Every structure is written in structure tokens, then in C-alpha cells.
Coordinates of C-alpha atoms in Angstrom, one line a residue:
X1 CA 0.0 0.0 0.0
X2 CA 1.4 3.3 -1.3
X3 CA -1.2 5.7 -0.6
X4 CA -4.8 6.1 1.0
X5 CA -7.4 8.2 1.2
X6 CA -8.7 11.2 3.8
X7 CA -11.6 14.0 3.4
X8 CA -10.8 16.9 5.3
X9 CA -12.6 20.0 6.0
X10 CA -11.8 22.4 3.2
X11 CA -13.9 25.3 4.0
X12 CA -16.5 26.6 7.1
X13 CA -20.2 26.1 5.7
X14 CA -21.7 29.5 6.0
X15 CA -25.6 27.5 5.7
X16 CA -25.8 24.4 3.9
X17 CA -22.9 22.1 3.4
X18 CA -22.4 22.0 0.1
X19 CA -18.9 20.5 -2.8
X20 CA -17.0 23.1 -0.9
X21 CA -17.2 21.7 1.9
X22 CA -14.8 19.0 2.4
X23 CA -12.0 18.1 0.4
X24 CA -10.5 14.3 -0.7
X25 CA -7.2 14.0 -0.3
X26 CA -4.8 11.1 -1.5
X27 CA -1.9 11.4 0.7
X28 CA 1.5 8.7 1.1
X29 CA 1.1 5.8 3.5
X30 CA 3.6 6.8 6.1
X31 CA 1.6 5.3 9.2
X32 CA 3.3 3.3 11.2
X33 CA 2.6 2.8 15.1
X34 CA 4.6 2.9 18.1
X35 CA 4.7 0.2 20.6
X36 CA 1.2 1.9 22.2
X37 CA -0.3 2.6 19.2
X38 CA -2.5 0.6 16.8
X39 CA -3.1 1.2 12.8
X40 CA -6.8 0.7 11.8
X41 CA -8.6 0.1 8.7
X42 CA -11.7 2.0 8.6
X43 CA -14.6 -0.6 8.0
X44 CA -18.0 1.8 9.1
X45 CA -18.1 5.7 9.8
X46 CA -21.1 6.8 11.9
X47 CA -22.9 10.1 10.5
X48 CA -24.1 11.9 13.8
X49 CA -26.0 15.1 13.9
X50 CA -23.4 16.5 16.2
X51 CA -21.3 16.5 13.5
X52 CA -22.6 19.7 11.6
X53 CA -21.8 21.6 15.0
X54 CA -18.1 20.3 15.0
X55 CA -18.0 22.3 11.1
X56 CA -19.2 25.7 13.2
X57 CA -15.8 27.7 14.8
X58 CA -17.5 28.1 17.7
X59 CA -16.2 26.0 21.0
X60 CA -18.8 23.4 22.1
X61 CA -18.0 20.2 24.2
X62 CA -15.5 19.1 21.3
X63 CA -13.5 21.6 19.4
X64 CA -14.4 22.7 16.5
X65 CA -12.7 20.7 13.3
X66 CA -10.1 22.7 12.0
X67 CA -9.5 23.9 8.3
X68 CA -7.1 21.4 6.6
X69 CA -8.0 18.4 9.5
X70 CA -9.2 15.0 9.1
X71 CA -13.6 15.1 9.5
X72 CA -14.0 13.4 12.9
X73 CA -16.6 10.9 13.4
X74 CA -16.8 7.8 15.1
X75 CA -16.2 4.3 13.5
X76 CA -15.6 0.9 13.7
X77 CA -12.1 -0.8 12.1
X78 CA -10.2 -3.8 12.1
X79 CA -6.3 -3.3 13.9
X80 CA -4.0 -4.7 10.8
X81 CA -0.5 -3.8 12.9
X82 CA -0.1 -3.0 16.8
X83 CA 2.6 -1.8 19.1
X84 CA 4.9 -4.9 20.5
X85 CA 3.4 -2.6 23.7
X86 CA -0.2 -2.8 22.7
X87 CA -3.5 -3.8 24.3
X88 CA -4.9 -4.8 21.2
X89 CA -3.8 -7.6 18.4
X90 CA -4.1 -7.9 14.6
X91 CA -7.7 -8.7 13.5
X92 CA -9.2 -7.3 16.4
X93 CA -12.2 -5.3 15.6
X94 CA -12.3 -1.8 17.4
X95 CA -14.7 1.5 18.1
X96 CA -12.8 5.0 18.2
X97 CA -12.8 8.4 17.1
X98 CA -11.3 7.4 13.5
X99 CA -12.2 9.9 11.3
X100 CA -13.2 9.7 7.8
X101 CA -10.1 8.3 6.5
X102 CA -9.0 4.4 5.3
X103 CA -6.7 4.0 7.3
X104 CA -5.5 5.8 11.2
X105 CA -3.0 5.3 13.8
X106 CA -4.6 5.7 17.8
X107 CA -3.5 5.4 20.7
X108 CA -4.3 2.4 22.8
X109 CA -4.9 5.3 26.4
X110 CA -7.3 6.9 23.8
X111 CA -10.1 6.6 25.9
X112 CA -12.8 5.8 23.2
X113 CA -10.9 3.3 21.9
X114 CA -12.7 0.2 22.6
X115 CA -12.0 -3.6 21.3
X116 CA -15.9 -4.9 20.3
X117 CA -17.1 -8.6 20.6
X118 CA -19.8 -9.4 18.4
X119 CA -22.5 -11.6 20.2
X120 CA -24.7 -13.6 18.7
X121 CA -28.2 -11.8 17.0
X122 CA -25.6 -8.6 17.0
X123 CA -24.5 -7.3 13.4
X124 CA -21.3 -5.0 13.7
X125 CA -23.0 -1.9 12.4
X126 CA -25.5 -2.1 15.1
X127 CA -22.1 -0.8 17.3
X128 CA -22.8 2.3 15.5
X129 CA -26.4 2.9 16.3
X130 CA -28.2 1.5 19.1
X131 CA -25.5 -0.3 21.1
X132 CA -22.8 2.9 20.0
X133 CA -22.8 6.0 21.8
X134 CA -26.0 7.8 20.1
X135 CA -28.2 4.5 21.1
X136 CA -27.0 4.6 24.4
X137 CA -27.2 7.9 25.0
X138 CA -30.9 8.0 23.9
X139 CA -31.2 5.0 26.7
X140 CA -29.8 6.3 29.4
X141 CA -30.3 10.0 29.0
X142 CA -33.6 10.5 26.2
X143 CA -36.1 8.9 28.7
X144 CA -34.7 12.1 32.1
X145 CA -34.3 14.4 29.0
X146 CA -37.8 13.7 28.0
X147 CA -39.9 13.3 31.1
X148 CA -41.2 16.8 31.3
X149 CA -42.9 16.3 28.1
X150 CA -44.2 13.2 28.7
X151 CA -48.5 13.8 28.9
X152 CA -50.1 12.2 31.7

């Protein structure tokens, strides 16, 4: 492998996202990690609303994506090198902040990185919906956030 690809954020949407947006880049395959580090291969990338506010250059509870950076987002991958030092092995299958990218070197004291066992009845994507962050997060926190509303 000589190269992969990225999409980074080109330009600050003023309204609507539009081709200006983002940018595709083909850039050298020079990743190569350290004995705590794991490369990935991107398999799924989760498209969250939250997104759209990371575009914004205003400071919310995530910094804003930068011109010229990688678009965050959540996804699942499969580690095809780690560290000698490294938590996790070739093959396993892993959650983290990966980025819209092929290919991405984390960590392994990221502390969203997360090795995933598939059980049975369970299809991998479903680790990007209702048993990934957003899923849970409408479990444990929808039902408090939406009592108020709730008629009687």
C-alpha cells in the first residue's frame, strides 16, 4: 500500500454544506505505530448530527474541526498492525474516534478506543447505532431528558 485516502474540511459552511465543503485527499502511506499505538482500517463511519456543530468555529464540548483536518466521526475498524506494547492484536475489531479516513494510527490510552465482541443476534453496524454512543445515549439520557414532556 502506497497511498490512502482522507476527506478533510476544506472550508466553514456558511448554511448548507455543500462540494466546498470538504476536500478528498490522497496522501503517502507513512503510518506506522509505536509500541502503544494501533493502525486501523476503517470498515463503518457513523454520521451523527453532532457533526454539523463540530463544522461551526464556535467552542462546544469538542473543538471545533479545523480547516485542513481529518472530518471526525466515530467508527468501527479492524487493527492490521499494533505496538509490541499494545493492548490490542491484529484482527481485532475496534470503536474509536477514526475519522473519515481508510486507514488511522490511535493510541491504545485513547479513551474511546474500545476492542468490540460481536454476540450472537448482533450485526457489527448495530455498534454504531443503538448499542454505539448515540443508542445509548438515547437509553440512558432520552427517557430524564424527555420526562417533562411526557403527557399524563
Amino acid at each position: 500500500m502506497s497511498q490512502y485516502t482522507r476527506i478533510v474540511l476544506a472550508e466553514r459552511p456558511q448554511s448548507e454544506i455543500d462540494s466546498k465543503t470538504f476536500r478528498t485527499e490522497i496522501v503517502p502511506f507513512d503510518l506506522r505505530p509505536n509500541a502503544k499505538q494501533i493502525l486501523v482500517q476503517t470498515i463503518y463511519l457513523s454520521l451523527d448530527p453532532t457533526q454539523r456543530t463540530w463544522l461551526n468555529d464556535t467552542r462546544g464540548y469538542m473543538k471545533p474541526v479545523q480547516i485542513g483536518e481529518v472530518m471526525r466521526s466515530g467508527g468501527i475498524g479492524v487493527v492490521i498492525q499494533a505496538g509490541s506494547g499494545s493492548r490490542f492484536q491484529r484482527g481485532d475489531t475496534v470503536f474509536g474516534m477514526l475519522g473519515w479516513r481508510e486507514y488511522v494510527v490511535l493510541d491504545d490510552n485513547d479513551p474511546g478506543l474500545a476492542r468490540i465482541e460481536v454476540p450472537p443476534g448482533v450485526e457489527l453496524i448495530d455498534f454504531l447505532g443503538p448499542l454505539g454512543i448515540t443508542g445509548l445515549t438515547a437509553y440512558f439520557v432520552g427517557p430524564g431528558l424527555l420526562k417533562p414532556y411526557v403527557l399524563r
